PDB file of C-alpha atoms in Angstrom:
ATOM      1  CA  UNK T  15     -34.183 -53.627 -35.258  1.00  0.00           C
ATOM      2  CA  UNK T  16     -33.749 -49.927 -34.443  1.00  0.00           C
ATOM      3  CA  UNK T  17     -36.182 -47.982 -35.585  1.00  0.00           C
ATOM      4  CA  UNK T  18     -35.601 -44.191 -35.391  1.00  0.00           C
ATOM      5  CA  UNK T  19     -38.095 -41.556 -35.324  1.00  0.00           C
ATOM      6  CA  UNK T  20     -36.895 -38.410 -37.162  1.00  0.00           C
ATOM      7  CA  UNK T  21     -39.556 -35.645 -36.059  1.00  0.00           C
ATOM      8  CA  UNK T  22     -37.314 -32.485 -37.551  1.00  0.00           C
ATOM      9  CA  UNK T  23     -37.972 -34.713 -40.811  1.00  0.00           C
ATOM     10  CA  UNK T  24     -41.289 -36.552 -40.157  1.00  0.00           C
ATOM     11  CA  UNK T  25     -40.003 -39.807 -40.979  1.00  0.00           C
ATOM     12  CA  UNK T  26     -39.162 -43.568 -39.387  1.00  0.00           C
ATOM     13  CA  UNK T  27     -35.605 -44.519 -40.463  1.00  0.00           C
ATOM     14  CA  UNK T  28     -33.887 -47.564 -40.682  1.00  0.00           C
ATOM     15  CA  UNK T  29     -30.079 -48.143 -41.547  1.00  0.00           C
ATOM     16  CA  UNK T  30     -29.264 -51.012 -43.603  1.00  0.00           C
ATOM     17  CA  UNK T  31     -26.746 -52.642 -45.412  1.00  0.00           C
ATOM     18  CA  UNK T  32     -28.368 -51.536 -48.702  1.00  0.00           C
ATOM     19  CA  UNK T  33     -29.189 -48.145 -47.325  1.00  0.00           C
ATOM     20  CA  UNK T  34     -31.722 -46.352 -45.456  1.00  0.00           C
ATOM     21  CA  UNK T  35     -35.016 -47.077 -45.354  1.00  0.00           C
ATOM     22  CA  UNK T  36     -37.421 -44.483 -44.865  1.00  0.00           C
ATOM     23  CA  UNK T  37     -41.267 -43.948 -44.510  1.00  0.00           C
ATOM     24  CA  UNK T  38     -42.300 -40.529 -44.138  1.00  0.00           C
ATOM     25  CA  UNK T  39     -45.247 -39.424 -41.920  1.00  0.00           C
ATOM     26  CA  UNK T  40     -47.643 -36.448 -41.201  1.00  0.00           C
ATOM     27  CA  UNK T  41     -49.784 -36.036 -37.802  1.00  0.00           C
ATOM     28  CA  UNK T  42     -53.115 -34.507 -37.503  1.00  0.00           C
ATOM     29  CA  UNK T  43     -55.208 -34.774 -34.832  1.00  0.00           C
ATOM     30  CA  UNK T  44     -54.922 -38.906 -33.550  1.00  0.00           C
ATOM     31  CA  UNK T  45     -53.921 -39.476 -36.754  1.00  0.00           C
ATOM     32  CA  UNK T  46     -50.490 -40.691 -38.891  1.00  0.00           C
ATOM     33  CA  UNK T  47     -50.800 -40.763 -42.095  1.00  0.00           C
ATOM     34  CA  UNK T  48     -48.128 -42.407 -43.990  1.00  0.00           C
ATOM     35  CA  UNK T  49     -47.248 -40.813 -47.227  1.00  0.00           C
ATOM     36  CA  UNK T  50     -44.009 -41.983 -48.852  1.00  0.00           C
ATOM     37  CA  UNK T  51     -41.998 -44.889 -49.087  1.00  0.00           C
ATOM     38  CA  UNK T  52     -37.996 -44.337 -49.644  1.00  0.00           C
ATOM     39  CA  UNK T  53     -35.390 -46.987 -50.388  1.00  0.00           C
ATOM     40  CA  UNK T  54     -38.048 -49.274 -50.501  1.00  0.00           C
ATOM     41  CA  UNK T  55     -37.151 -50.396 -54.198  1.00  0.00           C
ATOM     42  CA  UNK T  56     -33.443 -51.782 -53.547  1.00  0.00           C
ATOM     43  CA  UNK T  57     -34.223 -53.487 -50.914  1.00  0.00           C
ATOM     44  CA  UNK T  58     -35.214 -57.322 -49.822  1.00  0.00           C
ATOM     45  CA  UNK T  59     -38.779 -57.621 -49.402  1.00  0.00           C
ATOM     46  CA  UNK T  60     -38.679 -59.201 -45.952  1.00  0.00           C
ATOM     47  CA  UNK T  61     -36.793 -56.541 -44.288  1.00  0.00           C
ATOM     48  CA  UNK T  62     -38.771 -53.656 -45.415  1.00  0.00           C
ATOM     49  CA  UNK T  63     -41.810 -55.844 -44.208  1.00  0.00           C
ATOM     50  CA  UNK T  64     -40.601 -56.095 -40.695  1.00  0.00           C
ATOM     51  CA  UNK T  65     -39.446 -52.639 -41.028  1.00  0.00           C
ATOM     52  CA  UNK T  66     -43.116 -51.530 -41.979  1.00  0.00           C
ATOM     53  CA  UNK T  67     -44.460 -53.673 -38.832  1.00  0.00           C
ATOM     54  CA  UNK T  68     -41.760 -52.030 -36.367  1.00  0.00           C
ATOM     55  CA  UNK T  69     -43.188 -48.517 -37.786  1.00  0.00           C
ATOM     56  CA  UNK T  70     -46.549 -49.703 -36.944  1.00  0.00           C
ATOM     57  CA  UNK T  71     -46.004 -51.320 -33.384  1.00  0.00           C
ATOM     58  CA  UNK T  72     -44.420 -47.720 -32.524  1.00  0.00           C
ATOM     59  CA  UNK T  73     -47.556 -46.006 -33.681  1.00  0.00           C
ATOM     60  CA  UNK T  74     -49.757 -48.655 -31.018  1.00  0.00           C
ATOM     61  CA  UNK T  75     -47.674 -47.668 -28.812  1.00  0.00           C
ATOM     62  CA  UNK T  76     -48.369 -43.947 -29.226  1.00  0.00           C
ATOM     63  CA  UNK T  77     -52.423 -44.800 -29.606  1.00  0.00           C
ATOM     64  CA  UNK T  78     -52.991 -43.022 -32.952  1.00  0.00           C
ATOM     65  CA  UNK T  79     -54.993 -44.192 -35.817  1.00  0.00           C
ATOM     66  CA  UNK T  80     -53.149 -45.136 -39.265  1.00  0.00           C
ATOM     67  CA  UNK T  81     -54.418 -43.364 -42.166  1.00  0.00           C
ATOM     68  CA  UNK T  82     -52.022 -45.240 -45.371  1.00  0.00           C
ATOM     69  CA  UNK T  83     -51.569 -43.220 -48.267  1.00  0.00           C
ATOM     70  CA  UNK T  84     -48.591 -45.195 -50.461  1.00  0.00           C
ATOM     71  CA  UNK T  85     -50.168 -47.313 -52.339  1.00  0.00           C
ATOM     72  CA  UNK T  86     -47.430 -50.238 -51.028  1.00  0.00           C
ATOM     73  CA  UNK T  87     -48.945 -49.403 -47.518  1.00  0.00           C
ATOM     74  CA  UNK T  88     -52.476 -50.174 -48.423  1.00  0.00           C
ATOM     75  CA  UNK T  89     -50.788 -52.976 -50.239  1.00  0.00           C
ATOM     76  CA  UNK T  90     -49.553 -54.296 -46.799  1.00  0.00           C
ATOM     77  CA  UNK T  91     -52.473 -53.700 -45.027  1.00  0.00           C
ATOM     78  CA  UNK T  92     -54.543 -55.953 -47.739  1.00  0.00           C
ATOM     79  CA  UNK T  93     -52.223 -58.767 -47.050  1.00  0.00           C
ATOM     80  CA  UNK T  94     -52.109 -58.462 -43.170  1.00  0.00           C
ATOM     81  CA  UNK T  95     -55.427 -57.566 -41.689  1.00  0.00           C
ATOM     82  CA  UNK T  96     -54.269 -57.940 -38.304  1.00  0.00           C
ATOM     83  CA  UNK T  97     -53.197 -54.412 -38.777  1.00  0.00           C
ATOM     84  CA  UNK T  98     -56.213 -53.137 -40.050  1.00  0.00           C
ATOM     85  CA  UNK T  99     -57.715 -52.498 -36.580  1.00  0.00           C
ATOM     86  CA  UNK T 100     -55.362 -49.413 -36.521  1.00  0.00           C
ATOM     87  CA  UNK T 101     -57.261 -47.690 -39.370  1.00  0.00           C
ATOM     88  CA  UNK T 102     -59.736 -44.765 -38.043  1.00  0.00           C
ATOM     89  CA  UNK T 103     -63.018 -45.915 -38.718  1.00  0.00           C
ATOM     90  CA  UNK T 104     -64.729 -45.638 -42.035  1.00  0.00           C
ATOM     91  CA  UNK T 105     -61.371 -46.106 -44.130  1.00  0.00           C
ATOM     92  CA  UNK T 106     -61.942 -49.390 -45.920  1.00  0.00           C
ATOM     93  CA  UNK T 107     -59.071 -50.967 -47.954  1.00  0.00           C
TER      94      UNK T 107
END
């Protein structure tokens, strides 16, 4: 899967068959907080799951804390709380 980070746009991209798949991002401080979902409705479910986990293995990798805004983020942080450990503490989902 290749993941591309657009920072002119603030957003993690992903090319599909169906189309792109977008989530859109702003940084303060250590923190991303993900604001928008795009092409998320067309889509199969699976793919813009593992889309959603490549996003958020390339924000461990960069050490900052996920603040999820869309509520189909929080959504996906309900049903996986292995990725809840990346939420700054005090945010409770």
């Amino acid at each position: 899967m290749n993941i591309k980070d657009n920072e002119l746009l603030r957003q993690f991209e992903l090319e599909t068959d169906e189309g792109l798949l977008c989530v859109e991002y702003s940084l303060q401080e250590r923190k991303i907080f993900l604001t928008k979902l795009k092409g998320f409705e067309d889509n199969v479910k699976s793919e813009s799951i593992e889309f959603l986990k490549g996003v958020l293995d390339i924000v461990k990798d960069k050490k900052l804390r996920v603040v999820p805004t869309h509520p189909k983020i929080v959504s996906f942080f309900r049903s996986n709380p292995s990725y809840k450990e990346m939420l700054p503490p005090g945010i409770r989902l």
